[in-house]
Amino acid sequence: MSAHSSQPGYFADDSMARRVMSKRAVGLTYGQRALVIGAVHPRLYVGTAENTEHRDTPYTRLALTGKLFEAVFLGSKEEADRALAFTTKKHAKVVGELPEAAGPRHPAGTAYSALDPHLMFMTMAFTFDSAEVMYDLLVRRLTDGERDGLYQDYVRWAELFGMPRDAAPADYRAFRRFFDGYLASDELFLTDEARLVGSYLAGQRVPYPQRAPLQQVASAFFLLVQGSLPPRIRAMYGMRWGTADELAFRALAGGVRTAHVAPPLAPRVLRGTLAGPSGPVYRLVSERERKLARTGRPSMPGVDPRNWAARNSAGLAWEDRGHVESRISPGRRA
Protein backbone atom coordinates (compact mmCIF):
# COMPACT_ATOMS: atom_id res chain seq x y z
CA MET A 1 0.00 0.00 0.00
CA SER A 2 0.97 3.65 -0.12
CA ALA A 3 3.95 4.86 1.86
CA HIS A 4 1.76 7.79 2.89
CA SER A 5 -1.64 6.18 3.28
CA SER A 6 -3.51 2.90 3.43
CA GLN A 7 -5.44 3.99 0.33
CA PRO A 8 -4.25 2.88 -3.14
CA GLY A 9 -2.38 5.32 -5.35
CA TYR A 10 -1.81 5.67 -9.08
CA PHE A 11 1.07 3.20 -8.92
CA ALA A 12 0.73 -0.34 -7.57
CA ASP A 13 2.84 -1.44 -4.64
CA ASP A 14 4.89 -3.72 -6.89
CA SER A 15 5.36 -1.10 -9.62
CA MET A 16 8.90 -0.08 -10.51
CA ALA A 17 8.05 3.52 -9.65
CA ARG A 18 7.27 2.66 -6.03
CA ARG A 19 10.12 0.20 -5.72
CA VAL A 20 12.65 2.76 -6.92
CA MET A 21 11.27 5.98 -5.44
CA SER A 22 10.69 4.47 -1.99
CA LYS A 23 14.43 3.98 -1.57
CA ARG A 24 15.71 6.95 0.42
CA ALA A 25 19.11 6.80 -1.25
CA VAL A 26 17.26 7.62 -4.47
CA GLY A 27 14.67 9.98 -2.99
CA LEU A 28 17.30 12.17 -1.35
CA THR A 29 19.71 12.44 -4.29
CA TYR A 30 17.85 12.22 -7.60
CA GLY A 31 16.20 15.63 -7.28
CA GLN A 32 19.36 17.66 -6.85
CA ARG A 33 21.12 15.69 -9.57
CA ALA A 34 18.21 16.34 -11.93
CA LEU A 35 18.30 20.08 -11.17
CA VAL A 36 22.07 20.30 -11.65
CA ILE A 37 21.85 18.61 -15.06
CA GLY A 38 18.54 20.23 -16.01
CA ALA A 39 20.08 23.69 -15.54
CA VAL A 40 21.84 23.20 -18.89
CA HIS A 41 18.43 23.49 -20.61
CA PRO A 42 17.93 27.27 -20.83
CA ARG A 43 14.18 27.24 -21.47
CA LEU A 44 13.57 24.97 -18.49
CA TYR A 45 15.91 26.84 -16.17
CA VAL A 46 14.91 30.38 -17.12
CA GLY A 47 11.20 29.55 -17.26
CA THR A 48 11.35 28.19 -13.72
CA ALA A 49 13.65 30.88 -12.32
CA GLU A 50 11.64 33.74 -13.79
CA ASN A 51 8.33 32.49 -12.44
CA THR A 52 9.06 30.84 -9.10
CA GLU A 53 7.92 32.32 -5.79
CA HIS A 54 11.00 30.88 -4.12
CA ARG A 55 13.98 32.58 -5.76
CA ASP A 56 15.32 33.53 -2.34
CA THR A 57 14.46 30.13 -0.81
CA PRO A 58 15.66 27.63 -3.44
CA TYR A 59 15.94 24.69 -1.04
CA THR A 60 12.38 25.24 0.10
CA ARG A 61 11.36 25.04 -3.55
CA LEU A 62 13.38 21.83 -3.94
CA ALA A 63 11.70 20.39 -0.86
CA LEU A 64 8.24 21.37 -2.14
CA THR A 65 8.95 19.81 -5.53
CA GLY A 66 10.20 16.63 -3.88
CA LYS A 67 7.10 16.48 -1.71
CA LEU A 68 4.79 16.93 -4.71
CA PHE A 69 6.58 14.30 -6.79
CA GLU A 70 6.62 11.88 -3.87
CA ALA A 71 2.89 12.38 -3.31
CA VAL A 72 2.18 11.24 -6.87
CA PHE A 73 4.60 8.32 -6.80
CA LEU A 74 4.00 7.05 -3.26
CA GLY A 75 0.81 8.67 -2.00
CA SER A 76 -2.84 7.73 -2.26
CA LYS A 77 -4.86 8.95 -5.24
CA GLU A 78 -6.34 11.66 -3.01
CA GLU A 79 -2.88 12.89 -2.02
CA ALA A 80 -1.67 12.66 -5.60
CA ASP A 81 -4.67 14.56 -6.95
CA ARG A 82 -4.06 17.41 -4.50
CA ALA A 83 -0.43 17.60 -5.60
CA LEU A 84 -1.41 17.49 -9.28
CA ALA A 85 -4.05 20.22 -8.88
CA PHE A 86 -1.57 22.46 -7.03
CA THR A 87 1.07 21.95 -9.73
CA THR A 88 -1.38 22.54 -12.59
CA LYS A 89 -2.46 25.84 -11.03
CA LYS A 90 1.17 26.97 -10.70
CA HIS A 91 2.16 25.84 -14.19
CA ALA A 92 -0.64 27.80 -15.84
CA LYS A 93 1.24 31.00 -14.98
CA VAL A 94 4.63 29.87 -16.29
CA VAL A 95 4.83 31.34 -19.77
CA GLY A 96 7.18 33.83 -21.36
CA GLU A 97 10.29 34.34 -23.48
CA LEU A 98 14.00 34.20 -22.81
CA PRO A 99 14.93 37.79 -21.89
CA GLU A 100 18.51 37.31 -23.08
CA ALA A 101 20.32 34.98 -25.45
CA ALA A 102 21.34 31.68 -23.84
CA GLY A 103 23.83 30.35 -26.35
CA PRO A 104 23.56 30.13 -30.14
CA ARG A 105 20.62 27.71 -30.04
CA HIS A 106 18.51 29.84 -27.71
CA PRO A 107 18.29 33.47 -28.84
CA ALA A 108 16.54 36.16 -26.83
CA GLY A 109 12.80 35.91 -27.37
CA THR A 110 12.71 32.09 -27.49
CA ALA A 111 9.36 31.10 -26.01
CA TYR A 112 8.84 28.83 -23.04
CA SER A 113 5.76 27.49 -21.29
CA ALA A 114 5.25 24.95 -18.52
CA LEU A 115 2.46 23.51 -20.68
CA ASP A 116 4.74 22.96 -23.71
CA PRO A 117 4.61 19.17 -24.32
CA HIS A 118 8.31 18.97 -25.17
CA LEU A 119 9.33 20.88 -22.05
CA MET A 120 7.08 18.62 -19.99
CA PHE A 121 8.90 15.66 -21.49
CA MET A 122 12.33 17.17 -20.83
CA THR A 123 11.38 17.72 -17.19
CA MET A 124 10.45 14.05 -17.03
CA ALA A 125 13.63 13.09 -18.87
CA PHE A 126 15.99 14.76 -16.40
CA THR A 127 14.01 13.37 -13.47
CA PHE A 128 13.79 9.82 -14.80
CA ASP A 129 17.45 9.71 -15.83
CA SER A 130 18.51 10.79 -12.34
CA ALA A 131 16.28 8.26 -10.57
CA GLU A 132 17.61 5.50 -12.83
CA VAL A 133 21.25 6.49 -12.34
CA MET A 134 20.99 6.83 -8.55
CA TYR A 135 19.20 3.48 -8.18
CA ASP A 136 21.86 1.75 -10.29
CA LEU A 137 24.56 3.48 -8.31
CA LEU A 138 23.26 3.19 -4.75
CA VAL A 139 20.88 0.22 -4.65
CA ARG A 140 21.55 -2.28 -7.47
CA ARG A 141 21.61 -2.38 -11.23
CA LEU A 142 18.20 -2.68 -12.82
CA THR A 143 17.50 -5.48 -15.28
CA ASP A 144 16.48 -4.54 -18.83
CA GLY A 145 12.85 -5.37 -18.06
CA GLU A 146 12.88 -3.35 -14.83
CA ARG A 147 14.46 -0.41 -16.64
CA ASP A 148 11.73 -0.33 -19.26
CA GLY A 149 9.08 -0.78 -16.56
CA LEU A 150 10.46 2.19 -14.64
CA TYR A 151 10.50 4.27 -17.81
CA GLN A 152 6.87 3.45 -18.60
CA ASP A 153 5.91 4.36 -15.02
CA TYR A 154 7.65 7.70 -15.43
CA VAL A 155 5.81 8.35 -18.68
CA ARG A 156 2.56 7.63 -16.84
CA TRP A 157 3.69 9.96 -14.06
CA ALA A 158 4.37 12.74 -16.56
CA GLU A 159 0.97 12.13 -18.17
CA LEU A 160 -0.66 12.72 -14.78
CA PHE A 161 1.01 16.14 -14.76
CA GLY A 162 -0.40 16.85 -18.24
CA MET A 163 2.22 15.61 -20.70
CA PRO A 164 0.74 14.08 -23.87
CA ARG A 165 1.84 10.45 -24.27
CA ASP A 166 3.27 11.05 -27.73
CA ALA A 167 5.67 13.70 -26.36
CA ALA A 168 7.89 10.89 -25.02
CA PRO A 169 9.73 8.13 -26.92
CA ALA A 170 7.82 4.85 -27.06
CA ASP A 171 10.21 2.76 -24.98
CA TYR A 172 13.33 2.93 -22.85
CA ARG A 173 15.80 2.19 -25.65
CA ALA A 174 14.38 5.01 -27.77
CA PHE A 175 14.49 7.33 -24.78
CA ARG A 176 18.12 6.48 -24.04
CA ARG A 177 19.13 7.15 -27.65
CA PHE A 178 17.42 10.53 -27.56
CA PHE A 179 18.64 11.62 -24.12
CA ASP A 180 22.25 10.53 -24.57
CA GLY A 181 22.24 12.31 -27.92
CA TYR A 182 20.87 15.43 -26.28
CA LEU A 183 23.58 15.45 -23.61
CA ALA A 184 26.22 15.21 -26.35
CA SER A 185 24.65 17.97 -28.49
CA ASP A 186 25.35 21.68 -28.83
CA GLU A 187 21.96 22.54 -27.28
CA LEU A 188 23.35 22.52 -23.75
CA PHE A 189 24.11 25.92 -22.27
CA LEU A 190 24.55 27.28 -18.76
CA THR A 191 23.53 30.85 -18.11
CA ASP A 192 25.63 32.60 -15.48
CA GLU A 193 22.85 32.25 -12.92
CA ALA A 194 22.22 28.60 -13.77
CA ARG A 195 25.92 27.86 -13.32
CA LEU A 196 25.93 29.58 -9.92
CA VAL A 197 22.76 27.88 -8.67
CA GLY A 198 23.87 24.48 -9.97
CA SER A 199 27.24 24.83 -8.28
CA TYR A 200 25.48 25.29 -4.94
CA LEU A 201 23.11 22.37 -5.54
CA ALA A 202 26.02 20.09 -6.41
CA GLY A 203 28.06 21.16 -3.40
CA GLN A 204 30.74 22.78 -5.54
CA ARG A 205 30.07 25.89 -3.47
CA VAL A 206 29.25 25.52 0.22
CA PRO A 207 28.55 28.92 1.81
CA TYR A 208 27.83 27.80 5.36
CA PRO A 209 29.65 24.58 6.33
CA GLN A 210 27.85 22.69 9.07
CA ARG A 211 29.30 21.22 12.23
CA ALA A 212 30.25 17.59 12.56
CA PRO A 213 28.74 15.10 12.00
CA LEU A 214 26.35 16.94 9.65
CA GLN A 215 29.29 18.32 7.69
CA GLN A 216 30.51 14.79 6.94
CA VAL A 217 27.01 13.74 5.91
CA ALA A 218 26.68 16.76 3.59
CA SER A 219 30.13 16.13 2.08
CA ALA A 220 29.23 12.50 1.40
CA PHE A 221 25.92 13.54 -0.18
CA PHE A 222 27.61 16.06 -2.49
CA LEU A 223 30.29 13.52 -3.42
CA LEU A 224 27.55 11.16 -4.60
CA VAL A 225 25.80 13.88 -6.60
CA GLN A 226 28.99 15.12 -8.28
CA GLY A 227 30.28 11.63 -8.98
CA SER A 228 27.02 10.63 -10.63
CA LEU A 229 27.16 13.49 -13.14
CA PRO A 230 28.23 12.87 -16.74
CA PRO A 231 31.81 14.12 -17.27
CA ARG A 232 30.62 16.75 -19.73
CA ILE A 233 28.27 18.26 -17.15
CA ARG A 234 31.04 18.42 -14.54
CA ALA A 235 33.24 20.13 -17.14
CA MET A 236 30.55 22.71 -17.94
CA TYR A 237 30.45 23.65 -14.25
CA GLY A 238 34.23 23.68 -14.02
CA MET A 239 34.22 21.01 -11.31
CA ARG A 240 37.57 19.54 -10.40
CA TRP A 241 37.40 15.75 -10.45
CA GLY A 242 40.54 13.70 -10.10
CA THR A 243 41.51 10.12 -9.35
CA ALA A 244 41.19 10.61 -5.59
CA ASP A 245 37.66 11.98 -6.04
CA GLU A 246 36.67 9.06 -8.24
CA LEU A 247 38.06 6.48 -5.81
CA ALA A 248 36.31 8.10 -2.84
CA PHE A 249 33.07 8.27 -4.82
CA ARG A 250 33.23 4.60 -5.82
CA ALA A 251 33.99 3.51 -2.27
CA LEU A 252 31.08 5.52 -0.84
CA ALA A 253 28.62 4.37 -3.49
CA GLY A 254 29.73 0.79 -3.00
CA GLY A 255 29.14 1.05 0.73
CA VAL A 256 25.61 2.36 0.26
CA ARG A 257 24.88 -0.36 -2.29
CA THR A 258 26.15 -3.05 0.07
CA ALA A 259 23.75 -1.80 2.74
CA HIS A 260 20.87 -2.44 0.31
CA VAL A 261 22.03 -5.71 -1.19
CA ALA A 262 23.23 -7.25 2.09
CA PRO A 263 21.29 -5.51 4.90
CA PRO A 264 22.73 -7.73 7.67
CA LEU A 265 26.13 -6.17 6.94
CA ALA A 266 24.77 -2.69 7.54
CA PRO A 267 24.50 -1.12 11.00
CA ARG A 268 21.06 -1.60 12.57
CA VAL A 269 20.37 2.16 12.61
CA LEU A 270 21.04 2.34 8.85
CA ARG A 271 18.89 -0.67 7.97
CA GLY A 272 15.83 1.05 9.35
CA THR A 273 16.33 4.13 7.18
CA LEU A 274 16.88 2.57 3.76
CA ALA A 275 13.27 2.83 2.60
CA GLY A 276 10.36 5.19 3.10
CA PRO A 277 9.31 8.73 2.17
CA SER A 278 11.96 11.45 2.16
CA GLY A 279 9.58 14.21 3.26
CA PRO A 280 10.99 14.48 6.81
CA VAL A 281 14.45 15.26 5.45
CA TYR A 282 12.99 17.80 3.04
CA ARG A 283 11.42 19.56 6.02
CA LEU A 284 14.77 19.76 7.80
CA VAL A 285 16.32 21.40 4.74
CA SER A 286 13.49 23.96 4.57
CA GLU A 287 13.77 24.73 8.29
CA ARG A 288 17.51 25.39 7.99
CA GLU A 289 16.88 27.74 5.08
CA ARG A 290 14.26 29.65 7.08
CA LYS A 291 16.73 30.02 9.95
CA LEU A 292 19.26 31.52 7.55
CA ALA A 293 16.62 33.91 6.23
CA ARG A 294 15.78 35.10 9.75
CA THR A 295 19.41 36.08 10.26
CA GLY A 296 19.58 37.88 6.93
CA ARG A 297 21.81 35.30 5.24
CA PRO A 298 20.88 34.11 1.74
CA SER A 299 20.91 30.39 0.98
CA MET A 300 22.92 31.00 -2.17
CA PRO A 301 25.08 34.14 -1.87
CA GLY A 302 25.38 35.94 -5.17
CA VAL A 303 22.02 34.83 -6.59
CA ASP A 304 19.78 37.88 -6.96
CA PRO A 305 16.42 37.24 -5.24
CA ARG A 306 14.72 39.25 -7.99
CA ASN A 307 14.02 37.69 -11.36
CA TRP A 308 15.24 39.29 -14.60
CA ALA A 309 11.98 41.18 -15.14
CA ALA A 310 12.07 42.70 -11.64
CA ARG A 311 15.74 43.64 -11.87
CA ASN A 312 15.30 45.35 -15.19
CA SER A 313 12.02 47.06 -14.35
CA ALA A 314 13.79 48.56 -11.34
CA GLY A 315 16.60 49.71 -13.60
CA LEU A 316 14.17 51.25 -16.09
CA ALA A 317 12.33 53.02 -13.30
CA TRP A 318 15.64 54.50 -12.11
CA GLU A 319 16.54 55.59 -15.64
CA ASP A 320 13.09 57.15 -16.13
CA ARG A 321 13.43 59.03 -12.86
CA GLY A 322 16.81 60.37 -13.92
CA HIS A 323 15.41 61.39 -17.31
CA VAL A 324 12.54 63.29 -15.68
CA GLU A 325 14.81 65.01 -13.16
CA SER A 326 17.15 66.09 -15.93
CA ARG A 327 14.26 68.00 -17.47
CA ILE A 328 13.59 69.91 -14.25
CA SER A 329 15.59 73.10 -13.81
CA PRO A 330 17.73 73.34 -10.65
CA GLY A 331 15.60 76.23 -9.41
CA ARG A 332 12.44 74.10 -9.40
CA ARG A 333 13.92 71.15 -7.53
CA ALA A 334 13.12 70.74 -3.88
PDB file of N, CA, C and O in Angstrom, residues 202-240:
ATOM      1  N   ALA A 202      25.107  21.220  -6.309  1.00  0.00           N
ATOM      2  CA  ALA A 202      26.020  20.089  -6.415  1.00  0.00           C
ATOM      3  C   ALA A 202      27.065  20.078  -5.305  1.00  0.00           C
ATOM      4  O   ALA A 202      27.875  19.153  -5.226  1.00  0.00           O
ATOM      5  N   GLY A 203      27.077  21.108  -4.466  1.00  0.00           N
ATOM      6  CA  GLY A 203      28.064  21.162  -3.401  1.00  0.00           C
ATOM      7  C   GLY A 203      29.414  21.667  -3.847  1.00  0.00           C
ATOM      8  O   GLY A 203      30.395  21.597  -3.101  1.00  0.00           O
ATOM      9  N   GLN A 204      29.495  22.182  -5.072  1.00  0.00           N
ATOM     10  CA  GLN A 204      30.740  22.776  -5.544  1.00  0.00           C
ATOM     11  C   GLN A 204      31.040  24.049  -4.748  1.00  0.00           C
ATOM     12  O   GLN A 204      32.194  24.376  -4.485  1.00  0.00           O
ATOM     13  N   ARG A 205      29.980  24.737  -4.365  1.00  0.00           N
ATOM     14  CA  ARG A 205      30.068  25.892  -3.469  1.00  0.00           C
ATOM     15  C   ARG A 205      29.288  25.553  -2.205  1.00  0.00           C
ATOM     16  O   ARG A 205      28.146  25.125  -2.288  1.00  0.00           O
ATOM     17  N   VAL A 206      29.905  25.771  -1.060  1.00  0.00           N
ATOM     18  CA  VAL A 206      29.248  25.525   0.223  1.00  0.00           C
ATOM     19  C   VAL A 206      29.422  26.776   1.075  1.00  0.00           C
ATOM     20  O   VAL A 206      30.477  26.986   1.678  1.00  0.00           O
ATOM     21  N   PRO A 207      28.403  27.636   1.128  1.00  0.00           N
ATOM     22  CA  PRO A 207      28.553  28.922   1.813  1.00  0.00           C
ATOM     23  C   PRO A 207      28.615  28.842   3.327  1.00  0.00           C
ATOM     24  O   PRO A 207      29.295  29.635   3.965  1.00  0.00           O
ATOM     25  N   TYR A 208      27.911  27.879   3.899  1.00  0.00           N
ATOM     26  CA  TYR A 208      27.834  27.796   5.357  1.00  0.00           C
ATOM     27  C   TYR A 208      28.085  26.353   5.800  1.00  0.00           C
ATOM     28  O   TYR A 208      27.142  25.596   6.024  1.00  0.00           O
ATOM     29  N   PRO A 209      29.343  25.962   5.899  1.00  0.00           N
ATOM     30  CA  PRO A 209      29.652  24.584   6.332  1.00  0.00           C
ATOM     31  C   PRO A 209      29.012  24.286   7.688  1.00  0.00           C
ATOM     32  O   PRO A 209      28.985  25.136   8.578  1.00  0.00           O
ATOM     33  N   GLN A 210      28.494  23.080   7.824  1.00  0.00           N
ATOM     34  CA  GLN A 210      27.850  22.690   9.068  1.00  0.00           C
ATOM     35  C   GLN A 210      28.847  22.013  10.005  1.00  0.00           C
ATOM     36  O   GLN A 210      29.945  21.623   9.606  1.00  0.00           O
ATOM     37  N   ARG A 211      28.453  21.887  11.250  1.00  0.00           N
ATOM     38  CA  ARG A 211      29.304  21.225  12.231  1.00  0.00           C
ATOM     39  C   ARG A 211      29.225  19.710  12.062  1.00  0.00           C
ATOM     40  O   ARG A 211      28.265  19.173  11.532  1.00  0.00           O
ATOM     41  N   ALA A 212      30.264  19.056  12.574  1.00  0.00           N
ATOM     42  CA  ALA A 212      30.254  17.588  12.559  1.00  0.00           C
ATOM     43  C   ALA A 212      29.133  17.094  13.486  1.00  0.00           C
ATOM     44  O   ALA A 212      28.853  17.749  14.499  1.00  0.00           O
ATOM     45  N   PRO A 213      28.464  15.975  13.145  1.00  0.00           N
ATOM     46  CA  PRO A 213      28.738  15.100  11.999  1.00  0.00           C
ATOM     47  C   PRO A 213      27.972  15.493  10.735  1.00  0.00           C
ATOM     48  O   PRO A 213      28.130  14.839   9.709  1.00  0.00           O
ATOM     49  N   LEU A 214      27.133  16.558  10.822  1.00  0.00           N
ATOM     50  CA  LEU A 214      26.347  16.941   9.650  1.00  0.00           C
ATOM     51  C   LEU A 214      27.234  17.350   8.480  1.00  0.00           C
ATOM     52  O   LEU A 214      26.871  17.150   7.321  1.00  0.00           O
ATOM     53  N   GLN A 215      28.390  17.924   8.771  1.00  0.00           N
ATOM     54  CA  GLN A 215      29.294  18.322   7.686  1.00  0.00           C
ATOM     55  C   GLN A 215      29.769  17.102   6.907  1.00  0.00           C
ATOM     56  O   GLN A 215      29.832  17.128   5.672  1.00  0.00           O
ATOM     57  N   GLN A 216      30.081  16.009   7.626  1.00  0.00           N
ATOM     58  CA  GLN A 216      30.512  14.793   6.945  1.00  0.00           C
ATOM     59  C   GLN A 216      29.383  14.193   6.117  1.00  0.00           C
ATOM     60  O   GLN A 216      29.607  13.696   5.010  1.00  0.00           O
ATOM     61  N   VAL A 217      28.168  14.257   6.651  1.00  0.00           N
ATOM     62  CA  VAL A 217      27.009  13.744   5.911  1.00  0.00           C
ATOM     63  C   VAL A 217      26.800  14.557   4.637  1.00  0.00           C
ATOM     64  O   VAL A 217      26.578  13.997   3.556  1.00  0.00           O
ATOM     65  N   ALA A 218      26.868  15.893   4.758  1.00  0.00           N
ATOM     66  CA  ALA A 218      26.678  16.761   3.593  1.00  0.00           C
ATOM     67  C   ALA A 218      27.774  16.524   2.561  1.00  0.00           C
ATOM     68  O   ALA A 218      27.509  16.463   1.351  1.00  0.00           O
ATOM     69  N   SER A 219      29.021  16.371   3.013  1.00  0.00           N
ATOM     70  CA  SER A 219      30.127  16.132   2.078  1.00  0.00           C
ATOM     71  C   SER A 219      29.930  14.822   1.331  1.00  0.00           C
ATOM     72  O   SER A 219      30.192  14.734   0.120  1.00  0.00           O
ATOM     73  N   ALA A 220      29.471  13.785   2.041  1.00  0.00           N
ATOM     74  CA  ALA A 220      29.226  12.499   1.398  1.00  0.00           C
ATOM     75  C   ALA A 220      28.104  12.615   0.373  1.00  0.00           C
ATOM     76  O   ALA A 220      28.189  12.061  -0.738  1.00  0.00           O
ATOM     77  N   PHE A 221      27.048  13.342   0.730  1.00  0.00           N
ATOM     78  CA  PHE A 221      25.922  13.541  -0.180  1.00  0.00           C
ATOM     79  C   PHE A 221      26.386  14.235  -1.459  1.00  0.00           C
ATOM     80  O   PHE A 221      26.078  13.797  -2.579  1.00  0.00           O
ATOM     81  N   PHE A 222      27.157  15.312  -1.320  1.00  0.00           N
ATOM     82  CA  PHE A 222      27.612  16.055  -2.494  1.00  0.00           C
ATOM     83  C   PHE A 222      28.594  15.234  -3.330  1.00  0.00           C
ATOM     84  O   PHE A 222      28.617  15.365  -4.559  1.00  0.00           O
ATOM     85  N   LEU A 223      29.384  14.388  -2.671  1.00  0.00           N
ATOM     86  CA  LEU A 223      30.290  13.523  -3.419  1.00  0.00           C
ATOM     87  C   LEU A 223      29.494  12.578  -4.311  1.00  0.00           C
ATOM     88  O   LEU A 223      29.856  12.341  -5.473  1.00  0.00           O
ATOM     89  N   LEU A 224      28.383  12.050  -3.800  1.00  0.00           N
ATOM     90  CA  LEU A 224      27.549  11.159  -4.601  1.00  0.00           C
ATOM     91  C   LEU A 224      26.909  11.893  -5.772  1.00  0.00           C
ATOM     92  O   LEU A 224      26.844  11.367  -6.886  1.00  0.00           O
ATOM     93  N   VAL A 225      26.435  13.109  -5.523  1.00  0.00           N
ATOM     94  CA  VAL A 225      25.805  13.882  -6.599  1.00  0.00           C
ATOM     95  C   VAL A 225      26.824  14.210  -7.682  1.00  0.00           C
ATOM     96  O   VAL A 225      26.591  13.986  -8.880  1.00  0.00           O
ATOM     97  N   GLN A 226      27.981  14.737  -7.289  1.00  0.00           N
ATOM     98  CA  GLN A 226      28.988  15.115  -8.281  1.00  0.00           C
ATOM     99  C   GLN A 226      29.519  13.912  -9.043  1.00  0.00           C
ATOM    100  O   GLN A 226      29.704  13.959 -10.261  1.00  0.00           O
ATOM    101  N   GLY A 227      29.748  12.812  -8.321  1.00  0.00           N
ATOM    102  CA  GLY A 227      30.282  11.629  -8.981  1.00  0.00           C
ATOM    103  C   GLY A 227      29.319  11.004  -9.966  1.00  0.00           C
ATOM    104  O   GLY A 227      29.741  10.327 -10.915  1.00  0.00           O
ATOM    105  N   SER A 228      28.034  11.217  -9.747  1.00  0.00           N
ATOM    106  CA  SER A 228      27.020  10.631 -10.631  1.00  0.00           C
ATOM    107  C   SER A 228      26.812  11.433 -11.909  1.00  0.00           C
ATOM    108  O   SER A 228      26.138  10.970 -12.832  1.00  0.00           O
ATOM    109  N   LEU A 229      27.373  12.634 -11.978  1.00  0.00           N
ATOM    110  CA  LEU A 229      27.157  13.489 -13.142  1.00  0.00           C
ATOM    111  C   LEU A 229      27.963  13.014 -14.341  1.00  0.00           C
ATOM    112  O   LEU A 229      29.085  12.532 -14.183  1.00  0.00           O
ATOM    113  N   PRO A 230      27.424  13.164 -15.547  1.00  0.00           N
ATOM    114  CA  PRO A 230      28.225  12.871 -16.744  1.00  0.00           C
ATOM    115  C   PRO A 230      29.449  13.788 -16.776  1.00  0.00           C
ATOM    116  O   PRO A 230      29.362  14.957 -16.374  1.00  0.00           O
ATOM    117  N   PRO A 231      30.598  13.291 -17.233  1.00  0.00           N
ATOM    118  CA  PRO A 231      31.811  14.120 -17.271  1.00  0.00           C
ATOM    119  C   PRO A 231      31.615  15.467 -17.963  1.00  0.00           C
ATOM    120  O   PRO A 231      32.177  16.480 -17.535  1.00  0.00           O
ATOM    121  N   ARG A 232      30.812  15.490 -19.028  1.00  0.00           N
ATOM    122  CA  ARG A 232      30.623  16.754 -19.732  1.00  0.00           C
ATOM    123  C   ARG A 232      29.925  17.778 -18.847  1.00  0.00           C
ATOM    124  O   ARG A 232      30.234  18.976 -18.906  1.00  0.00           O
ATOM    125  N   ILE A 233      28.978  17.340 -18.034  1.00  0.00           N
ATOM    126  CA  ILE A 233      28.267  18.257 -17.153  1.00  0.00           C
ATOM    127  C   ILE A 233      29.221  18.806 -16.092  1.00  0.00           C
ATOM    128  O   ILE A 233      29.231  20.017 -15.807  1.00  0.00           O
ATOM    129  N   ARG A 234      30.053  17.938 -15.513  1.00  0.00           N
ATOM    130  CA  ARG A 234      31.035  18.419 -14.544  1.00  0.00           C
ATOM    131  C   ARG A 234      31.955  19.444 -15.189  1.00  0.00           C
ATOM    132  O   ARG A 234      32.301  20.465 -14.579  1.00  0.00           O
ATOM    133  N   ALA A 235      32.352  19.193 -16.438  1.00  0.00           N
ATOM    134  CA  ALA A 235      33.242  20.125 -17.141  1.00  0.00           C
ATOM    135  C   ALA A 235      32.561  21.467 -17.377  1.00  0.00           C
ATOM    136  O   ALA A 235      33.196  22.529 -17.262  1.00  0.00           O
ATOM    137  N   MET A 236      31.267  21.459 -17.708  1.00  0.00           N
ATOM    138  CA  MET A 236      30.547  22.707 -17.943  1.00  0.00           C
ATOM    139  C   MET A 236      30.496  23.567 -16.680  1.00  0.00           C
ATOM    140  O   MET A 236      30.503  24.792 -16.753  1.00  0.00           O
ATOM    141  N   TYR A 237      30.452  22.920 -15.518  1.00  0.00           N
ATOM    142  CA  TYR A 237      30.451  23.653 -14.251  1.00  0.00           C
ATOM    143  C   TYR A 237      31.868  23.983 -13.770  1.00  0.00           C
ATOM    144  O   TYR A 237      32.023  24.687 -12.768  1.00  0.00           O
ATOM    145  N   GLY A 238      32.858  23.447 -14.454  1.00  0.00           N
ATOM    146  CA  GLY A 238      34.229  23.676 -14.023  1.00  0.00           C
ATOM    147  C   GLY A 238      34.577  22.940 -12.741  1.00  0.00           C
ATOM    148  O   GLY A 238      35.427  23.394 -11.962  1.00  0.00           O
ATOM    149  N   MET A 239      33.941  21.787 -12.520  1.00  0.00           N
ATOM    150  CA  MET A 239      34.222  21.008 -11.311  1.00  0.00           C
ATOM    151  C   MET A 239      35.539  20.246 -11.456  1.00  0.00           C
ATOM    152  O   MET A 239      35.796  19.632 -12.483  1.00  0.00           O
ATOM    153  N   ARG A 240      36.349  20.321 -10.424  1.00  0.00           N
ATOM    154  CA  ARG A 240      37.575  19.536 -10.399  1.00  0.00           C
ATOM    155  C   ARG A 240      37.228  18.110  -9.979  1.00  0.00           C
ATOM    156  O   ARG A 240      36.535  17.904  -8.981  1.00  0.00           O
TER     157      ARG A 240
END
